[in-house]
Coordinates of C-alpha atoms and ligand atoms in Angstrom, one line a residue:
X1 CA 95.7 83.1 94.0
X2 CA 94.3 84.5 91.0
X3 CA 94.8 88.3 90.5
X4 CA 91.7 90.1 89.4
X5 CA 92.8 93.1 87.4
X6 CA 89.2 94.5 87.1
X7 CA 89.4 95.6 90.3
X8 CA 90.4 99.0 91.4
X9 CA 92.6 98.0 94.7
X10 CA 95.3 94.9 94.9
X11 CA 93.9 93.1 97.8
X12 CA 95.5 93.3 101.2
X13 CA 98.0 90.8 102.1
X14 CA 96.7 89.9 105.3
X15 CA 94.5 88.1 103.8
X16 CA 95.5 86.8 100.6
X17 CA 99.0 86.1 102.0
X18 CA 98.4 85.6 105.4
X19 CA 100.5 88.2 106.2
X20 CA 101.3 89.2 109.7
X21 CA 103.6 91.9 112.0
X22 CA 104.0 90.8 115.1
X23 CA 105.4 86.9 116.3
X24 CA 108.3 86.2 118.8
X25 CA 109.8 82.7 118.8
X26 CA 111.9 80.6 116.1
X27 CA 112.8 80.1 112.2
X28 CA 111.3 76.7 112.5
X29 CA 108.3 77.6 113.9
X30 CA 107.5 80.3 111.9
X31 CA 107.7 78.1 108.7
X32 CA 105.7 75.5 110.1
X33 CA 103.0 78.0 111.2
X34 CA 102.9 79.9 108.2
X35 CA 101.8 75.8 106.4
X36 CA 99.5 75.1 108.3
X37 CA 97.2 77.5 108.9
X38 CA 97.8 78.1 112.4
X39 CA 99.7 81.7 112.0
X40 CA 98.0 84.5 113.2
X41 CA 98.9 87.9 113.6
X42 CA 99.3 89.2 117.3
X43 CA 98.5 92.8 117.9
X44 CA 100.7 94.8 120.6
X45 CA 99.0 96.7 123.3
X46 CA 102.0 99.9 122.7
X47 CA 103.9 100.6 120.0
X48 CA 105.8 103.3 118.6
X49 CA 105.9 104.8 114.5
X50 CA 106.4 102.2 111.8
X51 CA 105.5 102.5 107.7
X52 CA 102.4 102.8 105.6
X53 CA 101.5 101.6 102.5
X54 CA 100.9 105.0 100.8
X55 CA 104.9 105.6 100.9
X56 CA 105.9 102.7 99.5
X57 CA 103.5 103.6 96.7
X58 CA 105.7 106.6 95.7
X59 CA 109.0 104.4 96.5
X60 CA 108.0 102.9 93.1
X61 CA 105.9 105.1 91.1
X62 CA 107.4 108.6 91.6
X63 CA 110.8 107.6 89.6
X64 CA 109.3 106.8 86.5
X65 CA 110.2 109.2 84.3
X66 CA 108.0 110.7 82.1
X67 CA 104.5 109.7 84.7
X68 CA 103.4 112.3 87.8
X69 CA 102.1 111.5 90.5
X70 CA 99.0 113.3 92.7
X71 CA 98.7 112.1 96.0
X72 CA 95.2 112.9 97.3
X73 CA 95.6 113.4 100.8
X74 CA 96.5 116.2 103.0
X75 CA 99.9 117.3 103.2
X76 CA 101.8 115.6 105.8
X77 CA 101.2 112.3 104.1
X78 CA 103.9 113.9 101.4
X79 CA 106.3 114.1 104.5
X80 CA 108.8 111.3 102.7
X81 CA 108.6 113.2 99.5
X82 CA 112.1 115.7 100.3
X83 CA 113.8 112.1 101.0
X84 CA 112.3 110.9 97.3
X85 CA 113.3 113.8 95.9
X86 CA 116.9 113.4 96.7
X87 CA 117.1 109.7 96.3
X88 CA 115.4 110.2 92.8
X89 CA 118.0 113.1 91.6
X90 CA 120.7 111.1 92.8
X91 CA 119.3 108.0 90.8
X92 CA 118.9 110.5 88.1
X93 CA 122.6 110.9 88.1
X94 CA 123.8 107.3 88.6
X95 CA 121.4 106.2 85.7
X96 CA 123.0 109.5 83.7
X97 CA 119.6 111.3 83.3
X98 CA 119.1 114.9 83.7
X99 CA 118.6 116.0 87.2
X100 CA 115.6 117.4 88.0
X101 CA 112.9 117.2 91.1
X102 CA 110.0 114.5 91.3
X103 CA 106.8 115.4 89.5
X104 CA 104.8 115.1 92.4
X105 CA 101.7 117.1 93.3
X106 CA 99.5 116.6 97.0
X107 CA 96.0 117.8 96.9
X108 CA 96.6 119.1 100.8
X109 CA 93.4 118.2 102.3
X110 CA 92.2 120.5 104.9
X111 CA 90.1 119.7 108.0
X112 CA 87.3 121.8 105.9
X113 CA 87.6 119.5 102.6
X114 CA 87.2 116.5 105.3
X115 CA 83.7 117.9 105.5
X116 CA 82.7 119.2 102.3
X117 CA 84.4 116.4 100.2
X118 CA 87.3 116.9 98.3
X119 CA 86.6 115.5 94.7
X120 CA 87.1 119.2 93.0
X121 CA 90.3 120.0 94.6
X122 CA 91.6 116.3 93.3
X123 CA 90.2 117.1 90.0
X124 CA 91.9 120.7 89.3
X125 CA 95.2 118.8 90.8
X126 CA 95.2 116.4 88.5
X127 CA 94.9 119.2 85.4
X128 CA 97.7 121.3 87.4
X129 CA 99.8 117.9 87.4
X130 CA 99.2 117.6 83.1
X131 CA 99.8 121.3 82.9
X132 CA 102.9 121.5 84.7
X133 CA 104.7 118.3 83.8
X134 CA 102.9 117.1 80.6
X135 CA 103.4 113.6 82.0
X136 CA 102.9 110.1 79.8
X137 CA 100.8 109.1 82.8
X138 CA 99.2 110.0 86.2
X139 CA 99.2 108.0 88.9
X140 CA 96.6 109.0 91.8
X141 CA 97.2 107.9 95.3
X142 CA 95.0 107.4 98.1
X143 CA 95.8 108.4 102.1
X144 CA 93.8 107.6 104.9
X145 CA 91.9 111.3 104.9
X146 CA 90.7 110.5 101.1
X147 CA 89.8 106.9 102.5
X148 CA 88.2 107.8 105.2
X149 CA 85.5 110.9 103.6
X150 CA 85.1 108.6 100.9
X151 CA 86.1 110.8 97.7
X152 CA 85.1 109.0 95.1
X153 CA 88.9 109.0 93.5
X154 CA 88.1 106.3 90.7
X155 CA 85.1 108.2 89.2
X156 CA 87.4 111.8 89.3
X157 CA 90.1 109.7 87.6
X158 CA 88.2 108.2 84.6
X159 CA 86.8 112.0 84.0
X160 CA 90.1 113.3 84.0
X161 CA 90.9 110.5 82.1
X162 CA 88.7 111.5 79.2
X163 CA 89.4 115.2 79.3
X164 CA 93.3 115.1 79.5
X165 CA 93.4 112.1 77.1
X166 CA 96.4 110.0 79.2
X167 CA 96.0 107.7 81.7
X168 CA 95.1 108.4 84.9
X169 CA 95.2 105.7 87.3
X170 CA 93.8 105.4 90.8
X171 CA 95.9 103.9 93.1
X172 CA 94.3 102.7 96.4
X173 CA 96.8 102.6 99.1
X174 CA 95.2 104.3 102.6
X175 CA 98.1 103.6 105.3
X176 CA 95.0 102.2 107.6
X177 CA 94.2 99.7 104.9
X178 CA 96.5 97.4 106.0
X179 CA 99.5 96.7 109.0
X180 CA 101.4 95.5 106.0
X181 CA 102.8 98.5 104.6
X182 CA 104.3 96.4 101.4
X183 CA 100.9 96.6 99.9
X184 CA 102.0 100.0 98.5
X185 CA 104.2 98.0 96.4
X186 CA 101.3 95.6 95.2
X187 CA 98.6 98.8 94.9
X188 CA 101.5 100.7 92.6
X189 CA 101.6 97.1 90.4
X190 CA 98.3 96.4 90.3
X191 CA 97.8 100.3 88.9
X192 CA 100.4 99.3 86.1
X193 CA 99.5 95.8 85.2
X194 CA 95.8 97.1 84.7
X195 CA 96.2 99.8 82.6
X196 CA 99.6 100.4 81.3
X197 CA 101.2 97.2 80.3
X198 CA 99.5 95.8 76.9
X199 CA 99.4 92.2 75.4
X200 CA 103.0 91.5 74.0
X201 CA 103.3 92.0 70.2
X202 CA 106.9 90.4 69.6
X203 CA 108.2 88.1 72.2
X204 CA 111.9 88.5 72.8
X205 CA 113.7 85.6 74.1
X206 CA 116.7 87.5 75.6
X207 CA 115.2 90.2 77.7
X208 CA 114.7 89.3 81.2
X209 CA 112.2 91.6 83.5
X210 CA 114.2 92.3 86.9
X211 CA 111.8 93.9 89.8
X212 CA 114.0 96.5 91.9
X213 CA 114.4 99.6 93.9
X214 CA 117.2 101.1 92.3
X215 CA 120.6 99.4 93.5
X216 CA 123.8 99.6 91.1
X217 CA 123.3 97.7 88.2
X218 CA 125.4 94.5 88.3
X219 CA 122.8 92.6 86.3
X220 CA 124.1 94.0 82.7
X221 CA 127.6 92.1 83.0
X222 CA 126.2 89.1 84.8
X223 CA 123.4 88.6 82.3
X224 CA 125.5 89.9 79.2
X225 CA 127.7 86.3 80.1
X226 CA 124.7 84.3 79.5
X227 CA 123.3 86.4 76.0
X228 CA 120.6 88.2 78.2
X229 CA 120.2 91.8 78.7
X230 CA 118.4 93.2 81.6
X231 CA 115.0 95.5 82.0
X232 CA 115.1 97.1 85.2
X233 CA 111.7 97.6 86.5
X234 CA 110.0 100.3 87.8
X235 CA 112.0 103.1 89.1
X236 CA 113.2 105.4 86.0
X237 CA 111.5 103.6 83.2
X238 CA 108.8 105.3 81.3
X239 CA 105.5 104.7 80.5
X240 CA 106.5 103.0 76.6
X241 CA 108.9 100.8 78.4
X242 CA 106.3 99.6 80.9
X243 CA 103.7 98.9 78.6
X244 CA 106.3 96.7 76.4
X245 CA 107.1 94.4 79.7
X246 CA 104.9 92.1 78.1
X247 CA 107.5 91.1 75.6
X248 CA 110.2 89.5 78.2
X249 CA 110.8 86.0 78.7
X250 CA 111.2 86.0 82.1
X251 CA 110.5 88.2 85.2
X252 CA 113.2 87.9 87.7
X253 CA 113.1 89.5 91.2
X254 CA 115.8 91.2 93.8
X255 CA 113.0 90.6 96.7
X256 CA 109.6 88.4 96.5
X257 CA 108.3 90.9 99.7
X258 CA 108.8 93.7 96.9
X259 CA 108.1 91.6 93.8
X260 CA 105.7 88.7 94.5
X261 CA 102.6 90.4 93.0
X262 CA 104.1 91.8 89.8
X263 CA 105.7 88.7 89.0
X264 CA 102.9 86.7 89.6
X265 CA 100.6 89.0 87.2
X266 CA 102.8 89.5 84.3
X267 CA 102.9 85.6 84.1
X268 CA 99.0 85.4 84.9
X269 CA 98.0 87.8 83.2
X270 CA 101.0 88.6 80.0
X271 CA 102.6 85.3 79.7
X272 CA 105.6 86.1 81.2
X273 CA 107.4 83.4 83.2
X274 CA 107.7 84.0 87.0
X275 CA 111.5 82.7 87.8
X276 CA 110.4 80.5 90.7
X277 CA 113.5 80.1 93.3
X278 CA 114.8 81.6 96.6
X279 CA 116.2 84.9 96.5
X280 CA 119.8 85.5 94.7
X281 CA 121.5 85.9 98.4
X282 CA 124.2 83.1 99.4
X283 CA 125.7 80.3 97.7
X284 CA 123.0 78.0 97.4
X285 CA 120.1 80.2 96.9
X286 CA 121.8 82.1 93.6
X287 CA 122.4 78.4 92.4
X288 CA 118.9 77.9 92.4
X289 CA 118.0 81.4 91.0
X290 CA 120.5 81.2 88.5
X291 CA 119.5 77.4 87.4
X292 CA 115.8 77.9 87.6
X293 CA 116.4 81.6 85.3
X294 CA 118.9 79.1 82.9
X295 CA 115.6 76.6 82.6
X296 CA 112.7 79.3 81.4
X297 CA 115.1 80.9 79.1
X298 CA 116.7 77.7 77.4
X299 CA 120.7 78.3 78.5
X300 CA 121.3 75.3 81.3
X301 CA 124.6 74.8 79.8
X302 CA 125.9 78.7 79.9
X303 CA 124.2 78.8 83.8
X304 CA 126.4 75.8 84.7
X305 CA 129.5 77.7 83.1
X306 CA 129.0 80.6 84.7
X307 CA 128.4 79.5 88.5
X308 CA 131.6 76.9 88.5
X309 CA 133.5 80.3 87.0
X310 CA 132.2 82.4 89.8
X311 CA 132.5 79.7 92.1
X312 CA 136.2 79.4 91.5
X313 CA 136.5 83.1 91.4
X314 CA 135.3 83.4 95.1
X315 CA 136.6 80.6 96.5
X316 CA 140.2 82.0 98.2
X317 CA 139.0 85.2 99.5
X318 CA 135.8 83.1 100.5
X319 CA 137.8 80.9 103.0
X320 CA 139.9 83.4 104.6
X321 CA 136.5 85.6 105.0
X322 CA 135.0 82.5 106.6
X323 CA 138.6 82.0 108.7
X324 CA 138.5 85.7 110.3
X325 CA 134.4 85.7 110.4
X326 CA 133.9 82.4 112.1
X327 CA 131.6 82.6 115.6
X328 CA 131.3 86.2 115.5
X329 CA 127.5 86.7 116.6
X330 CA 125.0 88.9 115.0
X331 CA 121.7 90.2 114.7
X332 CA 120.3 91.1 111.7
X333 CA 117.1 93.3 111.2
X334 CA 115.4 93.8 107.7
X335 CA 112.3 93.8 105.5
X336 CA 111.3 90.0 104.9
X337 CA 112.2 88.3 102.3
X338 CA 115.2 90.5 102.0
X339 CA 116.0 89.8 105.8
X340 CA 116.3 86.0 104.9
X341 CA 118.7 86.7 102.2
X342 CA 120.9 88.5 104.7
X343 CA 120.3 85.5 106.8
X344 CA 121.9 83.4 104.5
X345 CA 124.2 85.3 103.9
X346 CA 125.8 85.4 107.7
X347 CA 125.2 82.0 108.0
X348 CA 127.8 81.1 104.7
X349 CA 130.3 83.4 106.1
X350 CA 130.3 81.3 108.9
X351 CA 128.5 83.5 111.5
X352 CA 127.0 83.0 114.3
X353 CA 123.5 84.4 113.9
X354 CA 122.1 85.0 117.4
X355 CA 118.7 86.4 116.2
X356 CA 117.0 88.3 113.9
X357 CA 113.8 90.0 113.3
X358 CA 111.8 91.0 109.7
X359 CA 109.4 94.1 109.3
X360 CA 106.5 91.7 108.6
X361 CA 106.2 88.1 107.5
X362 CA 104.2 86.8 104.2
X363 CA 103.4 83.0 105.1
X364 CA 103.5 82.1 101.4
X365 CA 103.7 84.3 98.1
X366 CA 101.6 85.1 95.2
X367 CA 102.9 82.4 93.0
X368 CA 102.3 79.7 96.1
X369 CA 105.2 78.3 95.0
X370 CA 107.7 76.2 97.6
X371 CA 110.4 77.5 95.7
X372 CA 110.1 81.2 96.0
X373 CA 109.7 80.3 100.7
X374 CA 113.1 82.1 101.2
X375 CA 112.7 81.3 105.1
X376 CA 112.0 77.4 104.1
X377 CA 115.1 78.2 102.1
X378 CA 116.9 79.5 105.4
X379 CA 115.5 77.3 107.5
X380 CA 116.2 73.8 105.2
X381 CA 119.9 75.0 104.4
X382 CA 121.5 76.7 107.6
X383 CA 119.2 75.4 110.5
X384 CA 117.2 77.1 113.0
X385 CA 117.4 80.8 114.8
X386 CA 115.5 82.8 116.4
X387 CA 113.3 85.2 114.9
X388 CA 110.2 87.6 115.3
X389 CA 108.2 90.0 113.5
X390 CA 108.2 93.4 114.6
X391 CA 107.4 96.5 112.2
X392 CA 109.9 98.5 113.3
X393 CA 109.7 98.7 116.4
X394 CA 112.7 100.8 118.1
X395 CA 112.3 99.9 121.7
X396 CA 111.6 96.3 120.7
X397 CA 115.2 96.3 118.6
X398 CA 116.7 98.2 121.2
X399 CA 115.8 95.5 123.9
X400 CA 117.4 92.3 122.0
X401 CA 120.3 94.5 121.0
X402 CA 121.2 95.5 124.5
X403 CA 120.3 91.9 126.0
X404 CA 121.9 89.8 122.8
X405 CA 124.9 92.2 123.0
X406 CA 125.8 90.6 119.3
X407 CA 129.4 92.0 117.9
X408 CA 127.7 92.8 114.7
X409 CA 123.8 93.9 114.3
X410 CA 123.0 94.4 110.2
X411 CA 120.4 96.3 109.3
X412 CA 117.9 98.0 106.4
X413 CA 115.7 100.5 106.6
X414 CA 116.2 100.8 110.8
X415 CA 118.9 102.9 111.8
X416 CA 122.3 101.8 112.7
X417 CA 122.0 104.5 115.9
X418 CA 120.5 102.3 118.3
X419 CA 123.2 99.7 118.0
X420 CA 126.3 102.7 118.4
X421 CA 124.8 104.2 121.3
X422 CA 125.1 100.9 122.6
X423 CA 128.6 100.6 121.6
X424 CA 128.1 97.7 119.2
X425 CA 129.1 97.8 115.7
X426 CA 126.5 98.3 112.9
X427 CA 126.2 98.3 108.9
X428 CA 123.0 99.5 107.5
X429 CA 122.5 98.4 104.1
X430 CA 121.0 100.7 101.2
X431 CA 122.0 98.8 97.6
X432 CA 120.4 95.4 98.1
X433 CA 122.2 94.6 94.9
X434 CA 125.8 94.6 96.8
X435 CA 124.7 91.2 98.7
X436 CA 123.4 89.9 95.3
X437 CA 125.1 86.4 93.5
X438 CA 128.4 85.0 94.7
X439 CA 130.3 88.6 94.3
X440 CA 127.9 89.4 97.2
X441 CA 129.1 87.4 99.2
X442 CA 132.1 88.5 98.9
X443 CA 131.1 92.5 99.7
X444 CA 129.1 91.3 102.7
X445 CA 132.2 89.6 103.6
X446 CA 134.4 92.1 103.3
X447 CA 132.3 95.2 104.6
X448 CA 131.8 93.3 107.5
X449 CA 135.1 92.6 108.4
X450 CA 135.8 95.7 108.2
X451 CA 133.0 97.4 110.6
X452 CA 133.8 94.7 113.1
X453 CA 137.4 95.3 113.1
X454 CA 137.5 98.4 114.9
X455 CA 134.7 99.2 117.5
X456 CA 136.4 102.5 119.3
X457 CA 134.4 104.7 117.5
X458 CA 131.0 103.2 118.7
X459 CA 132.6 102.5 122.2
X460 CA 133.2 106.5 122.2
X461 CA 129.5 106.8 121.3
X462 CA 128.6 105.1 123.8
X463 CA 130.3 106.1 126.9
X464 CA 128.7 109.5 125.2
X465 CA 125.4 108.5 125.1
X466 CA 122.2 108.1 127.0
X467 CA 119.1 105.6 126.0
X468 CA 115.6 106.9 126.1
X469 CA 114.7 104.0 127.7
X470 CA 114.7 103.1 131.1
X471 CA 116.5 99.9 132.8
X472 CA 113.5 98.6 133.9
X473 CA 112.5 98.2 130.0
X474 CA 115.6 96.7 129.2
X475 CA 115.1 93.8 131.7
X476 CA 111.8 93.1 130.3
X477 CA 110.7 90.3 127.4
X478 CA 111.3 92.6 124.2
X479 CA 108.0 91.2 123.5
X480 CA 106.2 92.3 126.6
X481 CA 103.4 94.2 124.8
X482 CA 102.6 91.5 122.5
X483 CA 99.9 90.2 123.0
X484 CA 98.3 92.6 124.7
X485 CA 100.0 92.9 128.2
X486 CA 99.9 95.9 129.5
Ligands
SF4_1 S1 98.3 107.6 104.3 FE1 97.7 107.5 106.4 S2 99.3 106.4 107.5 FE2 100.1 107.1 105.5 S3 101.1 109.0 105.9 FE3 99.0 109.5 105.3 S4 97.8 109.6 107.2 FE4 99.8 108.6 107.7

């Protein structure tokens, strides 16, 4: 796949990745469908809230520090913005910056701009947004209302573009573009790689590109060991750092579902090499990252040091992790690629998985590479499970927890309270970096032991509690609807 940077939108996934966000059945399968051709995506005749692509925009662009954001749409598409604020002022502190609120403007559409158009308000935000916040950069988003009256957002932005004298970048990301919502993390790329990184000046052959969402940063001290030092990307760079990206000698990432289009155009497009391996998650897959990152970057020899060191490191508390986790069942649910690595994970600690389910499902990635299929990687190292797609959905969760009754159900980005007020213990995950590399492994271990090993509390919710849902939808296929049965 060849990324077109002329254009103004990434293109959607469905159809460049085959993406889909509904399937019920097995690891196996899935792999085998998603290779040859036969996947489709099944739509579901009810269904409850999920995502959209226009958030995940701002889960990227919002932190960087010195751009602003104006999202053109009306105001309740900014409803995740008090959530980003605080998660970005608590990064702030963490990363030892100044605390201060997002700069972050919505051009709050009303039902009468749906009519007349609302190019002028867009343009006098955008001026506000250079005004207030004397940003680097301006990044402006799209929502379904903007989409849908057909503003023409690129034209406004190339006229501001001139007048203010920075860059002001459309961003095409209307939640109805796509059941995918991880195209926002494409559209805020694309945005980036076409007009503020520039061709590399000086190459440097120690600086390695890692694509994140902002976990702790464990990569310093694990790179520093192999002469490398890291540059986190995007959240709380600015706009000189991102242009400079260029310059690394190898793009590394925490998650191809967040990463795969970045990657894939700073090597197409900049030169920069795509480290092509399964995710960092387990035993065998951080071998593979670790070996294929020690390849592009010329330091085989200090990889191999490193990974018998940590090896040998984890290896006592690893057994008597295994010894007290053996057999315990669980069900994991998570974002894709991320959700395999947490797959992996279970399956090394010697759980038994009983089922899981990701938020959508990319049959391949950008870079088409064999390498980077972390639910080959799954598949070909731990065996098969079972496994669906659904977006999200609560009362499809709720069903497999209640009928799987797992002693363990691991989560990210679903809440944990489903699985208490069913009395079974729960860990949702927020720093993806605490499962990363053989140390991870090690935390999973540990912080799951520890939920497991006392379930009263959860009991008490429990007996304490009363499902929404009725007993006749807990009997039913958790997969009733799709498909289309009504
Ligand atoms: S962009 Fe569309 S789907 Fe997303 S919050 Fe706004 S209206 Fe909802």
């Amino acid at each position: 796949m060849s990324i077109n940077l002329k254009d103004t939108a990434a293109p959607l996934r469905e159809k460049r990745l085959g993406s889909v966000s509904g399937y019920s059945g097995d690891a196996e399968e899935l792999y085998k469908k998603s290779h040859d051709g036969s996947l489709k995506d099944i739509d579901r005749s009810f269904s409850q809230c999920t995502s959209c692509s226009a958030n995940q925009v701002k889960n990227q662009l919002v932190y960087i520090q010195d751009a602003a954001v104006v999202e053109h749409g009306p105001a309740g598409c900014s409803g995740d913005i008090p959530n980003r604020n605080m998660v970005g002022r608590s990064g702030r502190k963490k990363r030892k910056l100044p605390i201060r609120n997002l700069h972050y403007i919505n051009t709050n559409l009303t039902e009468k701009d749906t009519i007349y158009g609302g190019a002028k308000k867009l343009e006098l935000s955008i001026k506000e947004a250079k005004r207030r916040f004397n940003p680097k950069a301006i990044f402006v988003t799209t929502t379904c209302a903007s989409g849908i009256i057909g503003d023409d957002v690129e034209a406004v932005c190339n006229k501001a573009e001139k007048e203010i004298g920075i860059p002001v970048i459309t961003i095409i990301c209307e939640g109805f573009r796509s059941k995918i919502w991880a195209l926002g993390f494409d559209a805020a790329y694309h945005g980036i790689l076409r007009k503020i990184v520039k061709p590399a000046v000086n190459k440097r052959n120690d600086l390695i590109n890692i694509i994140n969402f902002q976990g702790k940063d464990i990569f310093t001290e694990l790179f520093g060991r192999l002469g490398l030092k890291v540059n986190y990307l995007v959240p709380y760079t600015t706009i000189e750092q991102l242009s400079h990206i260029s310059e690394a000698a190898a793009t590394v990432q925490i998650c191809a579902t967040l990463g795969t289009y970045f990657a894939a155009g700073l090597e197409e497009h900049f030169g920069v090499p795509e480290v092509k391996s399964p995710p960092p998650y387990g035993i065998a897959g951080t071998d593979a990252w670790f070996r294929e990152l020690g390849r592009i970057v010329h330091k085989e020899d200090e990889v191999e040091k490193l990974i018998a060191e940590e090896k040998d490191r984890i290896a006592p508390k690893l057994t008597e992790l295994k010894e007290k986790l053996r057999g315990k069942k669980v069900y994991i649910g998570a974002g894709a690629a991320h959700g395999h690595g947490m797959m992996s994970i279970v399956k090394e600690l010697g759980m038994d998985l009983v089922g899981g389910c990701t938020w959508h499902h990319d049959a391949k990635f950008d870079n088409s590479d064999e390498r980077s299929d972390s639910l080959k990687h799954v598949v070909d190292n731990y065996g098969n499970f079972k496994l669906s797609i659904c977006n999200k959905q609560s009362f499809e969760l709720v069903n497999k927890l209640y009928n799987l009754k797992p002693d363990l159900f691991i989560t990210r980005h679903a809440s944990t309270i489903w699985a208490s007020k069913l009395g079974i213990p729960s860990l949702e995950i927020g720093d993806e970096h605490f499962a990363i590399g053989y140390q991870g492994l090690l935390n999973y271990g540990e912080i799951i032991l520890d939920t497991i090993s006392n379930s009263m509390f959860v009991e008490n919710i429990a007996k304490h509690s009363k499902l929404p849902y009725t007993d006749w939808w807990l009997k039913q296929n958790a997969f009733k609807f799709l498909g289309g049965e009504v």
